[in-house]
Amino acid sequence: AQSVTQLGSHVSVSEGALVLLRCNYSSSVPPYLFWYVQYPNQGLQLLLKYTTGATLVKGINGFEAEFKKSETSFHLTKPSAHMSDAAEYFCAVSVLKAAGNKLTFGGGTRVLVKP
Amino acid sequence: DVKVTQSSRYLVKRTGEKVFLECVQDMDHENMFWYRQDPGLGLRLIYFSYDVKMKEKGDIPEGYSVSREKKERFSLILESASTNQTSMYLCASSLGRGGGTSGANVLTFGAGSRLTVL
């Protein structure tokens, strides 16, 4: 069975500081990995995804994530936090079923950005 | 853009009531999902459907059922609501299996339905 662990349910960063959100996964097969973001009172939207190939994946709003197979990690980073980055972030691993994929999500990390 | 519309943003129901949560997507996606979101637990899959009239249990199906009579519509049913079903419910859709990278198909989510059971 697949699982995802996000370290830290809450992260507080200063505006302009590095954002680092940690995600570790377990999967019996090569995984597809995702980061989603949820702004207040909204559904989730895709930040970025890893399928195959280049292990450093760039997403929207200046975020990127690096797939490290040896560490079973897919940490999300942004060099300089902006106030608009305050949101909840979810890491997910995909399982390919007979007719499509099914995502398993981590517990989420809520990001607070201080001025 | 794909739109996934959940009919009710906020609902308040009483214990024992039957509750219907409706979800409609407008981009001909084969797959549809119902997740439940609780603080600290992330999103947990309740049910999913790969085709009309087809459904599969997710990780926490107890106390829930689903209906998919049309491709664009996926309904979540709470036969007898209980207080421990107070939660945010998220519907999502995605393309079906159509190629080598379909495991990476992106889920598009609705805005959510916050259900309170008193």
mmCIF file of C-alpha atoms in Angstrom:
data_model
loop_
_atom_site.group_PDB
_atom_site.id
_atom_site.type_symbol
_atom_site.label_atom_id
_atom_site.label_comp_id
_atom_site.label_asym_id
_atom_site.label_seq_id
_atom_site.Cartn_x
_atom_site.Cartn_y
_atom_site.Cartn_z
ATOM 1 C CA ALA A 1 0.000 0.000 0.000
ATOM 2 C CA GLN A 2 1.121 3.522 -0.706
ATOM 3 C CA SER A 3 1.442 6.176 1.948
ATOM 4 C CA VAL A 4 2.616 9.759 2.297
ATOM 5 C CA THR A 5 4.065 11.487 5.336
ATOM 6 C CA GLN A 6 4.378 15.244 5.571
ATOM 7 C CA LEU A 7 6.637 16.400 8.365
ATOM 8 C CA GLY A 8 5.162 19.330 10.227
ATOM 9 C CA SER A 9 1.484 20.185 10.165
ATOM 10 C CA HIS A 10 2.276 23.909 10.473
ATOM 11 C CA VAL A 11 5.185 25.939 9.146
ATOM 12 C CA SER A 12 5.784 29.625 9.807
ATOM 13 C CA VAL A 13 8.131 31.601 7.555
ATOM 14 C CA SER A 14 8.996 35.247 7.161
ATOM 15 C CA GLU A 15 8.238 37.013 3.921
ATOM 16 C CA GLY A 16 11.266 36.641 1.662
ATOM 17 C CA ALA A 17 12.592 33.560 3.471
ATOM 18 C CA LEU A 18 12.976 30.064 2.080
ATOM 19 C CA VAL A 19 9.924 27.817 2.158
ATOM 20 C CA LEU A 20 10.704 24.115 2.679
ATOM 21 C CA LEU A 21 7.912 21.555 3.024
ATOM 22 C CA ARG A 22 8.915 17.957 3.582
ATOM 23 C CA CYS A 23 7.248 14.921 2.042
ATOM 24 C CA ASN A 24 8.244 11.261 2.258
ATOM 25 C CA TYR A 25 6.387 8.493 0.512
ATOM 26 C CA SER A 26 6.262 4.737 0.372
ATOM 27 C CA SER A 27 5.334 2.888 -2.767
ATOM 28 C CA SER A 28 5.932 -0.601 -4.056
ATOM 29 C CA VAL A 29 6.263 0.652 -7.618
ATOM 30 C CA PRO A 30 7.856 3.728 -9.160
ATOM 31 C CA PRO A 31 5.621 6.527 -8.024
ATOM 32 C CA TYR A 32 3.984 9.486 -9.586
ATOM 33 C CA LEU A 33 4.157 12.330 -7.081
ATOM 34 C CA PHE A 34 2.188 15.532 -6.746
ATOM 35 C CA TRP A 35 2.004 18.691 -4.710
ATOM 36 C CA TYR A 36 -1.354 20.427 -4.415
ATOM 37 C CA VAL A 37 -2.175 23.732 -2.725
ATOM 38 C CA GLN A 38 -5.419 24.758 -1.065
ATOM 39 C CA TYR A 39 -6.132 28.425 -0.487
ATOM 40 C CA PRO A 40 -8.746 29.366 2.115
ATOM 41 C CA ASN A 41 -12.267 28.349 1.167
ATOM 42 C CA GLN A 42 -11.157 26.776 -2.098
ATOM 43 C CA GLY A 43 -10.577 23.311 -3.470
ATOM 44 C CA LEU A 44 -7.143 21.908 -4.178
ATOM 45 C CA GLN A 45 -5.168 22.939 -7.218
ATOM 46 C CA LEU A 46 -2.063 21.404 -8.720
ATOM 47 C CA LEU A 47 1.310 22.993 -7.975
ATOM 48 C CA LEU A 48 3.510 20.454 -9.741
ATOM 49 C CA LYS A 49 3.928 16.773 -10.463
ATOM 50 C CA TYR A 50 6.701 14.255 -11.038
ATOM 51 C CA THR A 51 6.225 11.472 -13.557
ATOM 52 C CA THR A 52 9.509 10.324 -15.072
ATOM 53 C CA GLY A 53 12.721 11.907 -16.270
ATOM 54 C CA ALA A 54 14.166 15.012 -14.666
ATOM 55 C CA THR A 55 14.055 14.753 -10.909
ATOM 56 C CA LEU A 56 13.793 18.499 -10.306
ATOM 57 C CA VAL A 57 10.298 19.609 -11.149
ATOM 58 C CA LYS A 58 9.234 23.221 -11.478
ATOM 59 C CA GLY A 59 5.695 24.290 -10.777
ATOM 60 C CA ILE A 60 3.576 27.373 -10.609
ATOM 61 C CA ASN A 61 4.225 30.435 -8.434
ATOM 62 C CA GLY A 62 7.973 29.772 -8.161
ATOM 63 C CA PHE A 63 7.701 26.429 -6.393
ATOM 64 C CA GLU A 64 9.828 23.417 -7.219
ATOM 65 C CA ALA A 65 10.316 19.923 -5.862
ATOM 66 C CA GLU A 66 13.033 17.327 -6.155
ATOM 67 C CA PHE A 67 12.379 13.604 -6.400
ATOM 68 C CA LYS A 68 15.012 11.625 -4.489
ATOM 69 C CA LYS A 69 14.442 7.928 -4.914
ATOM 70 C CA SER A 70 17.145 6.901 -2.453
ATOM 71 C CA GLU A 71 15.508 8.990 0.263
ATOM 72 C CA THR A 72 11.913 8.326 -0.882
ATOM 73 C CA SER A 73 11.356 12.050 -0.641
ATOM 74 C CA PHE A 74 9.698 14.771 -2.683
ATOM 75 C CA HIS A 75 10.302 17.992 -0.757
ATOM 76 C CA LEU A 76 8.760 21.258 -1.947
ATOM 77 C CA THR A 77 10.723 24.510 -1.910
ATOM 78 C CA LYS A 78 10.384 28.145 -2.828
ATOM 79 C CA PRO A 79 13.394 30.464 -2.477
ATOM 80 C CA SER A 80 11.471 33.512 -1.290
ATOM 81 C CA ALA A 81 8.098 33.379 0.436
ATOM 82 C CA HIS A 82 5.347 35.791 -0.473
ATOM 83 C CA MET A 83 2.323 36.677 1.592
ATOM 84 C CA SER A 84 0.140 35.032 -1.059
ATOM 85 C CA ASP A 85 1.811 31.672 -0.340
ATOM 86 C CA ALA A 86 -0.160 31.336 2.883
ATOM 87 C CA ALA A 87 -2.172 28.187 2.275
ATOM 88 C CA GLU A 88 -2.280 24.490 3.020
ATOM 89 C CA TYR A 89 -0.067 22.209 0.956
ATOM 90 C CA PHE A 90 -0.631 18.534 0.277
ATOM 91 C CA CYS A 91 1.771 15.948 -1.065
ATOM 92 C CA ALA A 92 0.259 12.948 -2.857
ATOM 93 C CA VAL A 93 1.350 9.692 -4.482
ATOM 94 C CA SER A 94 -0.507 8.128 -7.370
ATOM 95 C CA VAL A 95 -1.470 4.516 -7.776
ATOM 96 C CA LEU A 96 -2.379 3.374 -11.241
ATOM 97 C CA LYS A 97 -5.466 1.205 -11.084
ATOM 98 C CA ALA A 98 -7.154 -0.727 -13.851
ATOM 99 C CA ALA A 99 -8.861 2.256 -15.364
ATOM 100 C CA GLY A 100 -7.097 5.273 -13.923
ATOM 101 C CA ASN A 101 -5.063 6.675 -11.102
ATOM 102 C CA LYS A 102 -5.957 7.035 -7.448
ATOM 103 C CA LEU A 103 -4.192 9.550 -5.232
ATOM 104 C CA THR A 104 -3.170 9.007 -1.639
ATOM 105 C CA PHE A 105 -2.573 12.263 0.222
ATOM 106 C CA GLY A 106 -0.439 13.270 3.150
ATOM 107 C CA GLY A 107 -1.843 15.050 6.174
ATOM 108 C CA GLY A 108 -1.091 18.514 4.827
ATOM 109 C CA THR A 109 1.148 21.372 5.955
ATOM 110 C CA ARG A 110 -0.330 24.762 6.680
ATOM 111 C CA VAL A 111 2.008 27.635 5.821
ATOM 112 C CA LEU A 112 1.851 30.953 7.639
ATOM 113 C CA VAL A 113 3.814 33.839 6.142
ATOM 114 C CA LYS A 114 4.847 36.612 8.523
ATOM 115 C CA PRO A 115 5.420 40.133 7.233
ATOM 116 C CA ASP B 1 -10.506 24.659 -17.807
ATOM 117 C CA VAL B 2 -12.263 21.729 -16.233
ATOM 118 C CA LYS B 3 -14.866 22.755 -13.807
ATOM 119 C CA VAL B 4 -15.998 20.576 -10.969
ATOM 120 C CA THR B 5 -19.059 21.974 -9.275
ATOM 121 C CA GLN B 6 -20.323 20.863 -5.908
ATOM 122 C CA SER B 7 -23.918 21.845 -5.401
ATOM 123 C CA SER B 8 -23.756 22.873 -1.752
ATOM 124 C CA ARG B 9 -20.925 24.760 -0.046
ATOM 125 C CA TYR B 10 -22.402 24.514 3.441
ATOM 126 C CA LEU B 11 -24.940 22.094 4.849
ATOM 127 C CA VAL B 12 -26.281 21.557 8.342
ATOM 128 C CA LYS B 13 -28.124 18.302 8.979
ATOM 129 C CA ARG B 14 -29.418 16.405 11.965
ATOM 130 C CA THR B 15 -28.316 12.983 13.116
ATOM 131 C CA GLY B 16 -30.149 10.268 11.233
ATOM 132 C CA GLU B 17 -31.020 12.388 8.216
ATOM 133 C CA LYS B 18 -30.251 11.184 4.694
ATOM 134 C CA VAL B 19 -27.793 13.514 2.988
ATOM 135 C CA PHE B 20 -27.001 13.886 -0.698
ATOM 136 C CA LEU B 21 -23.864 15.659 -1.908
ATOM 137 C CA GLU B 22 -23.863 16.313 -5.620
ATOM 138 C CA CYS B 23 -20.900 16.811 -7.924
ATOM 139 C CA VAL B 24 -20.880 17.670 -11.626
ATOM 140 C CA GLN B 25 -17.905 17.974 -13.989
ATOM 141 C CA ASP B 26 -18.070 19.490 -17.443
ATOM 142 C CA MET B 27 -15.069 18.047 -19.307
ATOM 143 C CA ASP B 28 -16.077 14.475 -20.053
ATOM 144 C CA HIS B 29 -13.710 12.979 -17.492
ATOM 145 C CA GLU B 30 -14.034 9.244 -16.954
ATOM 146 C CA ASN B 31 -12.914 9.185 -13.336
ATOM 147 C CA MET B 32 -14.603 10.818 -10.382
ATOM 148 C CA PHE B 33 -13.716 10.746 -6.697
ATOM 149 C CA TRP B 34 -15.097 11.675 -3.313
ATOM 150 C CA TYR B 35 -12.620 12.603 -0.584
ATOM 151 C CA ARG B 36 -13.136 13.635 2.985
ATOM 152 C CA GLN B 37 -10.831 16.307 4.462
ATOM 153 C CA ASP B 38 -10.185 16.553 8.201
ATOM 154 C CA PRO B 39 -7.510 18.605 10.006
ATOM 155 C CA GLY B 40 -4.280 16.673 10.417
ATOM 156 C CA LEU B 41 -5.572 13.730 8.416
ATOM 157 C CA GLY B 42 -5.344 15.246 4.961
ATOM 158 C CA LEU B 43 -7.676 13.881 2.324
ATOM 159 C CA ARG B 44 -9.020 10.362 2.621
ATOM 160 C CA LEU B 45 -10.688 8.616 -0.288
ATOM 161 C CA ILE B 46 -14.259 7.504 0.312
ATOM 162 C CA TYR B 47 -15.327 6.163 -3.097
ATOM 163 C CA PHE B 48 -14.304 6.504 -6.700
ATOM 164 C CA SER B 49 -15.796 5.672 -10.054
ATOM 165 C CA TYR B 50 -14.093 4.862 -13.351
ATOM 166 C CA ASP B 51 -17.206 4.772 -15.467
ATOM 167 C CA VAL B 52 -20.942 5.217 -15.401
ATOM 168 C CA LYS B 53 -22.613 2.828 -12.962
ATOM 169 C CA MET B 54 -19.224 1.645 -11.737
ATOM 170 C CA LYS B 55 -17.873 2.340 -8.274
ATOM 171 C CA GLU B 56 -15.091 1.168 -6.039
ATOM 172 C CA LYS B 57 -14.548 1.574 -2.338
ATOM 173 C CA GLY B 58 -11.779 3.830 -1.195
ATOM 174 C CA ASP B 59 -10.086 3.831 2.182
ATOM 175 C CA ILE B 60 -13.049 4.901 4.351
ATOM 176 C CA PRO B 61 -16.331 3.826 2.682
ATOM 177 C CA GLU B 62 -18.219 2.896 5.854
ATOM 178 C CA GLY B 63 -21.376 4.925 6.284
ATOM 179 C CA TYR B 64 -21.337 6.197 2.699
ATOM 180 C CA SER B 65 -22.634 5.137 -0.686
ATOM 181 C CA VAL B 66 -22.364 6.670 -4.147
ATOM 182 C CA SER B 67 -24.279 6.872 -7.383
ATOM 183 C CA ARG B 68 -23.081 7.532 -10.900
ATOM 184 C CA GLU B 69 -25.934 7.345 -13.356
ATOM 185 C CA LYS B 70 -24.445 9.834 -15.806
ATOM 186 C CA LYS B 71 -20.825 10.382 -16.739
ATOM 187 C CA GLU B 72 -20.752 13.976 -15.538
ATOM 188 C CA ARG B 73 -22.443 13.447 -12.175
ATOM 189 C CA PHE B 74 -21.203 11.654 -9.064
ATOM 190 C CA SER B 75 -23.285 11.723 -5.909
ATOM 191 C CA LEU B 76 -22.228 10.909 -2.354
ATOM 192 C CA ILE B 77 -24.960 9.636 -0.061
ATOM 193 C CA LEU B 78 -24.996 9.456 3.704
ATOM 194 C CA GLU B 79 -27.864 7.081 4.447
ATOM 195 C CA SER B 80 -28.107 8.090 8.108
ATOM 196 C CA ALA B 81 -25.868 10.987 9.014
ATOM 197 C CA SER B 82 -23.876 10.827 12.227
ATOM 198 C CA THR B 83 -21.898 13.482 14.066
ATOM 199 C CA ASN B 84 -18.594 11.832 13.146
ATOM 200 C CA GLN B 85 -19.392 12.571 9.515
ATOM 201 C CA THR B 86 -19.072 16.286 10.141
ATOM 202 C CA SER B 87 -16.330 17.207 7.703
ATOM 203 C CA MET B 88 -15.326 18.889 4.459
ATOM 204 C CA TYR B 89 -16.148 16.770 1.424
ATOM 205 C CA LEU B 90 -14.207 17.253 -1.802
ATOM 206 C CA CYS B 91 -15.178 15.923 -5.208
ATOM 207 C CA ALA B 92 -12.606 15.511 -7.966
ATOM 208 C CA SER B 93 -12.384 14.228 -11.514
ATOM 209 C CA SER B 94 -9.650 13.108 -13.895
ATOM 210 C CA LEU B 95 -9.097 11.557 -17.281
ATOM 211 C CA GLY B 96 -9.269 7.795 -17.461
ATOM 212 C CA ARG B 97 -6.593 5.345 -18.466
ATOM 213 C CA GLY B 98 -5.541 6.375 -21.911
ATOM 214 C CA GLY B 99 -1.807 6.084 -22.115
ATOM 215 C CA GLY B 100 1.444 5.316 -20.467
ATOM 216 C CA THR B 101 1.395 8.280 -18.154
ATOM 217 C CA SER B 102 -2.207 8.060 -17.109
ATOM 218 C CA GLY B 103 -0.971 7.359 -13.607
ATOM 219 C CA ALA B 104 0.021 11.007 -13.604
ATOM 220 C CA ASN B 105 -3.380 12.299 -14.580
ATOM 221 C CA VAL B 106 -4.148 15.390 -12.599
ATOM 222 C CA LEU B 107 -7.191 15.540 -10.368
ATOM 223 C CA THR B 108 -9.340 18.637 -10.667
ATOM 224 C CA PHE B 109 -11.186 19.460 -7.462
ATOM 225 C CA GLY B 110 -14.402 21.191 -6.627
ATOM 226 C CA ALA B 111 -14.509 23.904 -3.961
ATOM 227 C CA GLY B 112 -15.803 21.510 -1.321
ATOM 228 C CA SER B 113 -18.948 20.976 0.712
ATOM 229 C CA ARG B 114 -18.713 21.579 4.432
ATOM 230 C CA LEU B 115 -21.179 19.342 6.236
ATOM 231 C CA THR B 116 -22.128 19.777 9.873
ATOM 232 C CA VAL B 117 -24.178 17.037 11.506
ATOM 233 C CA LEU B 118 -25.863 18.051 14.765
#
